[in-house]
Amino acid sequence: MKCNLKRWRQPVSELNPGDKAPDFTLPRDGGGTVSLSDFSGKNVVLYFYPKDNTTGCTIEAVDFSGLADAFAKLDTVVIGMSPDTVKSHDNFVKKQNLSVILASDTEKSVLEAYGVWQEKSMYGRQYMGVARTTYLIGKDGVIRHTWTNVKAKGHAEAVLEEVKNQG
């Protein structure tokens, strides 16, 4: 399959607070699908991460899972999304005992819609990948807060504090 790098290198349109969050329906861990619209009337923390079972992604997923009850008490659902397969997500959930929903966007259409599929650079090599980003989406489907260039350690706690502040 031929890649259209010209399309990928166009400026990325990032979403901002006040923007309507793009709806999606994707396969999820454990089978079935997950849609943003499934949680109408609830807050949604939608966090994008590069790859299952890597250090930073594991820290983030374990921390969000550890705070799942606190998020639930605030009427908030947590969804993690990466381009990994459902099988990879299932293995990640089992290995790390995760309780968050993991959506699989192998086609990268939702990653692109949210502006997180970006050109990155490591050791002088350019490549396409997920920019670790989190969106807090209000009960009305509008983005309330964004976190970009996320550092995994302590991130889940910061998101929980923001959910509390949103009331």
Tab-separated table of N, CA and C in Angstrom:
chain	number	residue	atom	x	y	z
A	1	MET	N	0.846	-1.183	0.000
A	1	MET	CA	0.000	0.000	0.000
A	1	MET	C	0.884	1.236	0.000
A	2	LYS	N	0.570	2.165	-0.854
A	2	LYS	CA	1.353	3.385	-0.991
A	2	LYS	C	0.840	4.448	-0.012
A	3	CYS	N	1.758	5.070	0.697
A	3	CYS	CA	1.388	6.122	1.649
A	3	CYS	C	1.354	7.466	0.945
A	4	ASN	N	0.435	8.305	1.337
A	4	ASN	CA	0.354	9.654	0.809
A	4	ASN	C	0.967	10.595	1.849
A	5	LEU	N	2.295	10.690	1.838
A	5	LEU	CA	2.978	11.511	2.834
A	5	LEU	C	2.654	12.984	2.681
A	6	LYS	N	2.375	13.435	1.461
A	6	LYS	CA	2.020	14.833	1.265
A	6	LYS	C	0.778	15.181	2.084
A	7	ARG	N	-0.205	14.292	2.078
A	7	ARG	CA	-1.416	14.529	2.860
A	7	ARG	C	-1.084	14.577	4.348
A	8	TRP	N	-0.237	13.682	4.786
A	8	TRP	CA	0.108	13.618	6.204
A	8	TRP	C	0.863	14.836	6.678
A	9	ARG	N	1.609	15.469	5.806
A	9	ARG	CA	2.460	16.572	6.235
A	9	ARG	C	1.754	17.912	6.201
A	10	GLN	N	0.500	17.922	5.837
A	10	GLN	CA	-0.247	19.171	5.884
A	10	GLN	C	-0.382	19.595	7.350
A	11	PRO	N	-0.506	20.901	7.588
A	11	PRO	CA	-0.656	21.362	8.971
A	11	PRO	C	-1.826	20.653	9.659
A	12	VAL	N	-1.611	20.296	10.899
A	12	VAL	CA	-2.622	19.589	11.670
A	12	VAL	C	-3.563	20.597	12.307
A	13	SER	N	-4.844	20.320	12.220
A	13	SER	CA	-5.837	21.181	12.842
A	13	SER	C	-6.133	20.640	14.230
A	14	GLU	N	-5.667	21.338	15.250
A	14	GLU	CA	-5.918	20.886	16.606
A	14	GLU	C	-7.269	21.393	17.083
A	15	LEU	N	-7.894	20.590	17.904
A	15	LEU	CA	-9.168	20.977	18.496
A	15	LEU	C	-8.904	21.756	19.776
A	16	ASN	N	-9.793	22.666	20.087
A	16	ASN	CA	-9.618	23.537	21.244
A	16	ASN	C	-10.864	23.545	22.114
A	17	PRO	N	-10.733	23.979	23.369
A	17	PRO	CA	-11.923	24.128	24.206
A	17	PRO	C	-12.971	24.982	23.496
A	18	GLY	N	-14.212	24.536	23.582
A	18	GLY	CA	-15.313	25.205	22.903
A	18	GLY	C	-15.700	24.525	21.603
A	19	ASP	N	-14.788	23.705	21.045
A	19	ASP	CA	-15.090	22.966	19.818
A	19	ASP	C	-15.936	21.740	20.143
A	20	LYS	N	-16.814	21.386	19.223
A	20	LYS	CA	-17.584	20.147	19.347
A	20	LYS	C	-16.626	18.988	19.089
A	21	ALA	N	-16.632	18.000	19.975
A	21	ALA	CA	-15.759	16.830	19.818
A	21	ALA	C	-16.292	15.943	18.691
A	22	PRO	N	-15.443	15.562	17.751
A	22	PRO	CA	-15.885	14.668	16.682
A	22	PRO	C	-16.336	13.317	17.249
A	23	ASP	N	-17.503	12.865	16.800
A	23	ASP	CA	-18.001	11.554	17.224
A	23	ASP	C	-17.214	10.477	16.495
A	24	PHE	N	-17.232	9.290	17.040
A	24	PHE	CA	-16.551	8.158	16.423
A	24	PHE	C	-17.196	6.873	16.894
A	25	THR	N	-16.998	5.825	16.142
A	25	THR	CA	-17.334	4.463	16.531
A	25	THR	C	-16.154	3.607	16.111
A	26	LEU	N	-15.535	2.939	17.083
A	26	LEU	CA	-14.346	2.134	16.828
A	26	LEU	C	-14.430	0.810	17.572
A	27	PRO	N	-13.688	-0.204	17.091
A	27	PRO	CA	-13.582	-1.441	17.856
A	27	PRO	C	-12.878	-1.156	19.180
A	28	ARG	N	-13.227	-1.941	20.198
A	28	ARG	CA	-12.641	-1.725	21.521
A	28	ARG	C	-12.144	-3.028	22.119
A	29	ASP	N	-11.378	-2.885	23.175
A	29	ASP	CA	-10.894	-4.056	23.893
A	29	ASP	C	-12.085	-4.887	24.351
A	30	GLY	N	-11.904	-6.183	24.423
A	30	GLY	CA	-12.960	-7.065	24.913
A	30	GLY	C	-14.046	-7.349	23.886
A	31	GLY	N	-13.946	-6.784	22.695
A	31	GLY	CA	-14.947	-7.013	21.657
A	31	GLY	C	-15.966	-5.894	21.610
A	32	GLY	N	-16.708	-5.832	20.542
A	32	GLY	CA	-17.712	-4.793	20.369
A	32	GLY	C	-17.091	-3.484	19.923
A	33	THR	N	-17.873	-2.423	20.048
A	33	THR	CA	-17.419	-1.099	19.637
A	33	THR	C	-17.668	-0.096	20.756
A	34	VAL	N	-17.042	1.049	20.611
A	34	VAL	CA	-17.268	2.166	21.520
A	34	VAL	C	-17.467	3.409	20.663
A	35	SER	N	-18.450	4.213	21.029
A	35	SER	CA	-18.742	5.475	20.353
A	35	SER	C	-18.751	6.588	21.378
A	36	LEU	N	-18.296	7.754	20.980
A	36	LEU	CA	-18.372	8.899	21.876
A	36	LEU	C	-19.826	9.155	22.250
A	37	SER	N	-20.725	9.005	21.280
A	37	SER	CA	-22.149	9.266	21.526
A	37	SER	C	-22.769	8.287	22.527
A	38	ASP	N	-22.101	7.155	22.796
A	38	ASP	CA	-22.581	6.219	23.825
A	38	ASP	C	-22.640	6.887	25.194
A	39	PHE	N	-21.852	7.945	25.378
A	39	PHE	CA	-21.698	8.567	26.700
A	39	PHE	C	-22.290	9.971	26.746
A	40	SER	N	-23.267	10.239	25.897
A	40	SER	CA	-23.965	11.511	25.921
A	40	SER	C	-24.534	11.715	27.322
A	41	GLY	N	-24.321	12.890	27.887
A	41	GLY	CA	-24.785	13.156	29.248
A	41	GLY	C	-23.755	12.828	30.311
A	42	LYS	N	-22.582	12.343	29.883
A	42	LYS	CA	-21.465	12.092	30.802
A	42	LYS	C	-20.254	12.872	30.310
A	43	ASN	N	-19.341	13.160	31.226
A	43	ASN	CA	-18.042	13.694	30.830
A	43	ASN	C	-17.228	12.539	30.257
A	44	VAL	N	-16.373	12.848	29.303
A	44	VAL	CA	-15.475	11.835	28.743
A	44	VAL	C	-14.054	12.377	28.753
A	45	VAL	N	-13.152	11.595	29.316
A	45	VAL	CA	-11.727	11.867	29.193
A	45	VAL	C	-11.255	10.972	28.057
A	46	LEU	N	-10.828	11.590	26.969
A	46	LEU	CA	-10.344	10.863	25.797
A	46	LEU	C	-8.853	11.128	25.681
A	47	TYR	N	-8.078	10.073	25.973
A	47	TYR	CA	-6.631	10.270	25.907
A	47	TYR	C	-6.044	9.421	24.785
A	48	PHE	N	-5.144	10.039	24.045
A	48	PHE	CA	-4.489	9.407	22.909
A	48	PHE	C	-3.066	9.063	23.305
A	49	TYR	N	-2.655	7.847	22.994
A	49	TYR	CA	-1.317	7.400	23.355
A	49	TYR	C	-0.704	6.612	22.206
A	50	PRO	N	0.630	6.577	22.134
A	50	PRO	CA	1.290	5.960	20.984
A	50	PRO	C	1.201	4.437	20.871
A	51	LYS	N	1.465	3.694	21.960
A	51	LYS	CA	1.609	2.244	21.795
A	51	LYS	C	1.406	1.487	23.103
A	52	ASP	N	0.633	0.408	23.012
A	52	ASP	CA	0.416	-0.468	24.163
A	52	ASP	C	1.746	-1.022	24.689
A	53	ASN	N	1.792	-1.221	26.004
A	53	ASN	CA	2.911	-1.884	26.680
A	53	ASN	C	4.255	-1.184	26.540
A	54	THR	N	4.244	0.122	26.284
A	54	THR	CA	5.481	0.890	26.353
A	54	THR	C	5.462	1.635	27.692
A	55	THR	N	6.602	2.088	28.125
A	55	THR	CA	6.726	2.632	29.478
A	55	THR	C	5.735	3.756	29.782
A	56	GLY	N	5.772	4.831	29.004
A	56	GLY	CA	4.899	5.972	29.279
A	56	GLY	C	3.429	5.622	29.137
A	57	CYS	N	3.107	4.838	28.130
A	57	CYS	CA	1.705	4.464	27.889
A	57	CYS	C	1.179	3.562	28.998
A	58	THR	N	2.038	2.712	29.525
A	58	THR	CA	1.640	1.843	30.632
A	58	THR	C	1.403	2.672	31.891
A	59	ILE	N	2.291	3.605	32.185
A	59	ILE	CA	2.112	4.477	33.351
A	59	ILE	C	0.766	5.195	33.254
A	60	GLU	N	0.492	5.765	32.095
A	60	GLU	CA	-0.740	6.528	31.900
A	60	GLU	C	-1.977	5.641	32.073
A	61	ALA	N	-1.981	4.477	31.429
A	61	ALA	CA	-3.145	3.583	31.494
A	61	ALA	C	-3.363	3.033	32.899
A	62	VAL	N	-2.296	2.671	33.572
A	62	VAL	CA	-2.401	2.153	34.943
A	62	VAL	C	-2.903	3.257	35.875
A	63	ASP	N	-2.398	4.472	35.715
A	63	ASP	CA	-2.840	5.585	36.565
A	63	ASP	C	-4.312	5.916	36.339
A	64	PHE	N	-4.741	5.978	35.075
A	64	PHE	CA	-6.162	6.235	34.801
A	64	PHE	C	-7.028	5.107	35.364
A	65	SER	N	-6.576	3.868	35.238
A	65	SER	CA	-7.336	2.732	35.787
A	65	SER	C	-7.423	2.800	37.303
A	66	GLY	N	-6.327	3.208	37.938
A	66	GLY	CA	-6.315	3.329	39.389
A	66	GLY	C	-7.269	4.390	39.911
A	67	LEU	N	-7.589	5.363	39.064
A	67	LEU	CA	-8.503	6.434	39.456
A	67	LEU	C	-9.913	6.254	38.866
A	68	ALA	N	-10.182	5.081	38.312
A	68	ALA	CA	-11.462	4.833	37.632
A	68	ALA	C	-12.658	5.104	38.536
A	69	ASP	N	-12.599	4.682	39.788
A	69	ASP	CA	-13.720	4.913	40.705
A	69	ASP	C	-13.932	6.404	40.964
A	70	ALA	N	-12.834	7.144	41.109
A	70	ALA	CA	-12.934	8.592	41.341
A	70	ALA	C	-13.548	9.282	40.123
A	71	PHE	N	-13.143	8.877	38.927
A	71	PHE	CA	-13.745	9.442	37.716
A	71	PHE	C	-15.225	9.080	37.636
A	72	ALA	N	-15.562	7.838	37.934
A	72	ALA	CA	-16.958	7.383	37.863
A	72	ALA	C	-17.843	8.186	38.819
A	73	LYS	N	-17.330	8.510	40.008
A	73	LYS	CA	-18.098	9.306	40.973
A	73	LYS	C	-18.388	10.707	40.444
A	74	LEU	N	-17.571	11.152	39.490
A	74	LEU	CA	-17.762	12.467	38.878
A	74	LEU	C	-18.476	12.341	37.529
A	75	ASP	N	-19.139	11.200	37.315
A	75	ASP	CA	-19.920	10.954	36.091
A	75	ASP	C	-19.046	11.102	34.843
A	76	THR	N	-17.840	10.523	34.921
A	76	THR	CA	-16.852	10.667	33.857
A	76	THR	C	-16.331	9.301	33.426
A	77	VAL	N	-16.283	9.087	32.115
A	77	VAL	CA	-15.777	7.869	31.511
A	77	VAL	C	-14.398	8.157	30.931
A	78	VAL	N	-13.477	7.204	31.043
A	78	VAL	CA	-12.131	7.365	30.494
A	78	VAL	C	-11.944	6.389	29.332
A	79	ILE	N	-11.532	6.949	28.194
A	79	ILE	CA	-11.272	6.154	26.999
A	79	ILE	C	-9.855	6.457	26.526
A	80	GLY	N	-9.056	5.417	26.365
A	80	GLY	CA	-7.735	5.557	25.767
A	80	GLY	C	-7.812	5.125	24.316
A	81	MET	N	-7.044	5.767	23.450
A	81	MET	CA	-7.076	5.417	22.034
A	81	MET	C	-5.667	5.424	21.452
A	82	SER	N	-5.397	4.394	20.661
A	82	SER	CA	-4.126	4.306	19.936
A	82	SER	C	-4.378	3.582	18.617
A	83	PRO	N	-3.360	3.538	17.751
A	83	PRO	CA	-3.526	2.810	16.495
A	83	PRO	C	-3.289	1.305	16.640
A	84	ASP	N	-3.098	0.814	17.860
A	84	ASP	CA	-2.903	-0.614	18.079
A	84	ASP	C	-4.177	-1.400	17.765
A	85	THR	N	-4.020	-2.690	17.524
A	85	THR	CA	-5.150	-3.569	17.236
A	85	THR	C	-5.917	-3.910	18.510
A	86	VAL	N	-7.112	-4.430	18.342
A	86	VAL	CA	-7.910	-4.884	19.489
A	86	VAL	C	-7.157	-5.998	20.224
A	87	LYS	N	-6.530	-6.890	19.485
A	87	LYS	CA	-5.771	-7.985	20.116
A	87	LYS	C	-4.662	-7.423	21.014
A	88	SER	N	-3.958	-6.409	20.525
A	88	SER	CA	-2.920	-5.768	21.322
A	88	SER	C	-3.529	-5.132	22.571
A	89	HIS	N	-4.674	-4.446	22.391
A	89	HIS	CA	-5.363	-3.844	23.543
A	89	HIS	C	-5.762	-4.914	24.561
A	90	ASP	N	-6.312	-6.026	24.084
A	90	ASP	CA	-6.723	-7.100	24.993
A	90	ASP	C	-5.541	-7.616	25.801
A	91	ASN	N	-4.410	-7.792	25.156
A	91	ASN	CA	-3.204	-8.241	25.863
A	91	ASN	C	-2.738	-7.198	26.879
A	92	PHE	N	-2.803	-5.923	26.508
A	92	PHE	CA	-2.405	-4.818	27.378
A	92	PHE	C	-3.303	-4.775	28.618
A	93	VAL	N	-4.605	-4.883	28.409
A	93	VAL	CA	-5.572	-4.870	29.518
A	93	VAL	C	-5.298	-6.019	30.476
A	94	LYS	N	-5.086	-7.206	29.926
A	94	LYS	CA	-4.850	-8.392	30.755
A	94	LYS	C	-3.526	-8.281	31.521
A	95	LYS	N	-2.471	-7.899	30.818
A	95	LYS	CA	-1.143	-7.813	31.438
A	95	LYS	C	-1.083	-6.763	32.542
A	96	GLN	N	-1.762	-5.618	32.333
A	96	GLN	CA	-1.684	-4.506	33.289
A	96	GLN	C	-2.920	-4.382	34.180
A	97	ASN	N	-3.889	-5.275	34.021
A	97	ASN	CA	-5.129	-5.245	34.802
A	97	ASN	C	-5.815	-3.876	34.691
A	98	LEU	N	-6.034	-3.444	33.461
A	98	LEU	CA	-6.603	-2.122	33.209
A	98	LEU	C	-8.125	-2.147	33.282
A	99	SER	N	-8.697	-1.008	33.666
A	99	SER	CA	-10.156	-0.903	33.719
A	99	SER	C	-10.701	0.199	32.815
A	100	VAL	N	-9.817	0.898	32.097
A	100	VAL	CA	-10.280	1.926	31.163
A	100	VAL	C	-10.662	1.263	29.840
A	101	ILE	N	-11.484	1.936	29.070
A	101	ILE	CA	-11.848	1.470	27.734
A	101	ILE	C	-10.701	1.814	26.792
A	102	LEU	N	-10.310	0.863	25.952
A	102	LEU	CA	-9.276	1.129	24.957
A	102	LEU	C	-9.863	0.963	23.561
A	103	ALA	N	-9.855	2.050	22.799
A	103	ALA	CA	-10.374	2.047	21.431
A	103	ALA	C	-9.224	1.854	20.451
A	104	SER	N	-9.499	1.101	19.389
A	104	SER	CA	-8.501	0.784	18.378
A	104	SER	C	-8.780	1.553	17.088
A	105	ASP	N	-7.861	2.447	16.724
A	105	ASP	CA	-8.014	3.228	15.501
A	105	ASP	C	-6.891	2.874	14.523
A	106	THR	N	-6.924	1.652	14.016
A	106	THR	CA	-5.875	1.204	13.097
A	106	THR	C	-5.883	1.993	11.790
A	107	GLU	N	-7.031	2.536	11.406
A	107	GLU	CA	-7.120	3.336	10.177
A	107	GLU	C	-6.656	4.777	10.408
A	108	LYS	N	-6.531	5.171	11.659
A	108	LYS	CA	-6.056	6.500	12.075
A	108	LYS	C	-6.996	7.642	11.714
A	109	SER	N	-8.233	7.335	11.394
A	109	SER	CA	-9.188	8.376	10.999
A	109	SER	C	-9.578	9.266	12.184
A	110	VAL	N	-9.771	8.676	13.350
A	110	VAL	CA	-10.121	9.473	14.529
A	110	VAL	C	-8.884	10.215	15.037
A	111	LEU	N	-7.734	9.554	15.001
A	111	LEU	CA	-6.491	10.222	15.392
A	111	LEU	C	-6.291	11.477	14.542
A	112	GLU	N	-6.569	11.384	13.251
A	112	GLU	CA	-6.446	12.542	12.370
A	112	GLU	C	-7.514	13.588	12.679
A	113	ALA	N	-8.743	13.149	12.933
A	113	ALA	CA	-9.837	14.093	13.224
A	113	ALA	C	-9.551	14.914	14.482
A	114	TYR	N	-8.872	14.311	15.439
A	114	TYR	CA	-8.538	15.014	16.680
A	114	TYR	C	-7.176	15.717	16.607
A	115	GLY	N	-6.506	15.614	15.462
A	115	GLY	CA	-5.247	16.330	15.267
A	115	GLY	C	-4.058	15.756	15.995
A	116	VAL	N	-4.113	14.471	16.368
A	116	VAL	CA	-3.023	13.883	17.151
A	116	VAL	C	-2.115	12.966	16.322
A	117	TRP	N	-2.476	12.670	15.062
A	117	TRP	CA	-1.617	11.888	14.181
A	117	TRP	C	-0.713	12.901	13.486
A	118	GLN	N	0.537	12.961	13.936
A	118	GLN	CA	1.426	14.043	13.536
A	118	GLN	C	2.791	13.526	13.118
A	119	GLU	N	3.492	14.378	12.375
A	119	GLU	CA	4.871	14.067	12.045
A	119	GLU	C	5.717	14.283	13.296
A	120	LYS	N	6.548	13.301	13.593
A	120	LYS	CA	7.405	13.371	14.770
A	120	LYS	C	8.850	13.130	14.329
A	121	SER	N	9.767	13.357	15.232
A	121	SER	CA	11.171	13.170	14.934
A	121	SER	C	11.861	12.516	16.128
A	122	MET	N	12.661	11.494	15.844
A	122	MET	CA	13.455	10.859	16.898
A	122	MET	C	14.804	10.478	16.297
A	123	TYR	N	15.861	10.911	16.945
A	123	TYR	CA	17.218	10.636	16.477
A	123	TYR	C	17.407	11.060	15.030
A	124	GLY	N	16.801	12.195	14.658
A	124	GLY	CA	16.933	12.731	13.323
A	124	GLY	C	16.063	12.075	12.262
A	125	ARG	N	15.272	11.082	12.653
A	125	ARG	CA	14.406	10.382	11.705
A	125	ARG	C	12.987	10.921	11.811
A	126	GLN	N	12.378	11.243	10.695
A	126	GLN	CA	11.003	11.727	10.655
A	126	GLN	C	10.055	10.538	10.490
A	127	TYR	N	8.959	10.559	11.193
A	127	TYR	CA	7.956	9.501	11.076
A	127	TYR	C	6.611	10.027	11.557
A	128	MET	N	5.553	9.303	11.216
A	128	MET	CA	4.216	9.662	11.674
A	128	MET	C	3.907	8.884	12.949
A	129	GLY	N	3.276	9.564	13.909
A	129	GLY	CA	2.935	8.903	15.166
A	129	GLY	C	1.911	9.708	15.950
A	130	VAL	N	1.523	9.145	17.077
A	130	VAL	CA	0.527	9.775	17.941
A	130	VAL	C	1.214	10.760	18.881
A	131	ALA	N	0.739	11.984	18.878
A	131	ALA	CA	1.179	12.981	19.851
A	131	ALA	C	0.328	12.773	21.106
A	132	ARG	N	0.979	12.438	22.203
A	132	ARG	CA	0.251	12.148	23.446
A	132	ARG	C	-0.564	13.383	23.848
A	133	THR	N	-1.888	13.238	23.783
A	133	THR	CA	-2.814	14.354	23.974
A	133	THR	C	-4.049	13.844	24.707
A	134	THR	N	-4.647	14.694	25.527
A	134	THR	CA	-5.876	14.321	26.242
A	134	THR	C	-6.899	15.436	26.079
A	135	TYR	N	-8.150	15.019	25.867
A	135	TYR	CA	-9.273	15.951	25.788
A	135	TYR	C	-10.270	15.621	26.885
A	136	LEU	N	-10.720	16.652	27.583
A	136	LEU	CA	-11.846	16.513	28.499
A	136	LEU	C	-13.065	17.031	27.743
A	137	ILE	N	-14.018	16.131	27.517
A	137	ILE	CA	-15.226	16.450	26.762
A	137	ILE	C	-16.392	16.514	27.745
A	138	GLY	N	-17.115	17.619	27.726
A	138	GLY	CA	-18.232	17.819	28.645
A	138	GLY	C	-19.434	16.960	28.291
A	139	LYS	N	-20.403	16.980	29.174
A	139	LYS	CA	-21.622	16.177	29.006
A	139	LYS	C	-22.390	16.541	27.743
A	140	ASP	N	-22.141	17.735	27.212
A	140	ASP	CA	-22.807	18.205	25.998
A	140	ASP	C	-22.000	17.911	24.728
A	141	GLY	N	-20.872	17.202	24.866
A	141	GLY	CA	-20.062	16.846	23.708
A	141	GLY	C	-19.095	17.926	23.258
A	142	VAL	N	-18.951	18.979	24.065
A	142	VAL	CA	-18.046	20.078	23.745
A	142	VAL	C	-16.746	19.907	24.532
A	143	ILE	N	-15.624	20.159	23.870
A	143	ILE	CA	-14.319	20.043	24.523
A	143	ILE	C	-14.188	21.138	25.576
A	144	ARG	N	-13.861	20.728	26.795
A	144	ARG	CA	-13.720	21.659	27.922
A	144	ARG	C	-12.265	21.996	28.225
A	145	HIS	N	-11.365	21.039	27.986
A	145	HIS	CA	-9.952	21.255	28.318
A	145	HIS	C	-9.105	20.330	27.449
A	146	THR	N	-7.910	20.799	27.085
A	146	THR	CA	-6.980	19.956	26.336
A	146	THR	C	-5.615	19.954	27.023
A	147	TRP	N	-4.950	18.840	26.908
A	147	TRP	CA	-3.570	18.696	27.370
A	147	TRP	C	-2.772	18.201	26.180
A	148	THR	N	-1.715	18.909	25.799
A	148	THR	CA	-0.844	18.482	24.711
A	148	THR	C	0.548	18.221	25.272
A	149	ASN	N	1.357	17.516	24.517
A	149	ASN	CA	2.716	17.164	24.957
A	149	ASN	C	2.692	16.582	26.373
A	150	VAL	N	1.783	15.669	26.591
A	150	VAL	CA	1.547	15.095	27.914
A	150	VAL	C	2.744	14.281	28.395
A	151	LYS	N	3.103	14.484	29.634
A	151	LYS	CA	4.064	13.621	30.333
A	151	LYS	C	3.225	12.657	31.168
A	152	ALA	N	3.472	11.377	31.036
A	152	ALA	CA	2.597	10.347	31.619
A	152	ALA	C	2.504	10.432	33.147
A	153	LYS	N	3.638	10.581	33.812
A	153	LYS	CA	3.634	10.555	35.272
A	153	LYS	C	2.855	11.739	35.835
A	154	GLY	N	1.824	11.456	36.626
A	154	GLY	CA	1.014	12.482	37.268
A	154	GLY	C	-0.098	13.045	36.395
A	155	HIS	N	-0.166	12.611	35.145
A	155	HIS	CA	-1.166	13.170	34.231
A	155	HIS	C	-2.596	12.817	34.642
A	156	ALA	N	-2.844	11.563	34.987
A	156	ALA	CA	-4.209	11.148	35.353
A	156	ALA	C	-4.725	11.960	36.541
A	157	GLU	N	-3.862	12.227	37.508
A	157	GLU	CA	-4.256	13.014	38.676
A	157	GLU	C	-4.604	14.452	38.265
A	158	ALA	N	-3.827	15.021	37.355
A	158	ALA	CA	-4.098	16.387	36.879
A	158	ALA	C	-5.433	16.446	36.139
A	159	VAL	N	-5.730	15.423	35.361
A	159	VAL	CA	-7.000	15.370	34.646
A	159	VAL	C	-8.168	15.253	35.639
A	160	LEU	N	-8.002	14.409	36.643
A	160	LEU	CA	-9.034	14.259	37.664
A	160	LEU	C	-9.296	15.584	38.366
A	161	GLU	N	-8.271	16.334	38.689
A	161	GLU	CA	-8.433	17.645	39.314
A	161	GLU	C	-9.216	18.592	38.424
A	162	GLU	N	-8.919	18.559	37.134
A	162	GLU	CA	-9.651	19.420	36.196
A	162	GLU	C	-11.117	19.023	36.100
A	163	VAL	N	-11.398	17.738	36.109
A	163	VAL	CA	-12.794	17.282	36.097
A	163	VAL	C	-13.519	17.817	37.329
A	164	LYS	N	-12.858	17.751	38.492
A	164	LYS	CA	-13.449	18.283	39.734
A	164	LYS	C	-13.700	19.782	39.594
A	165	ASN	N	-12.751	20.506	39.005
A	165	ASN	CA	-12.869	21.955	38.843
A	165	ASN	C	-13.998	22.346	37.887
A	166	GLN	N	-14.284	21.475	36.933
A	166	GLN	CA	-15.336	21.743	35.956
A	166	GLN	C	-16.711	21.684	36.608
A	167	GLY	N	-16.787	20.996	37.756
A	167	GLY	CA	-18.034	20.903	38.487
A	167	GLY	C	-18.927	19.918	37.860
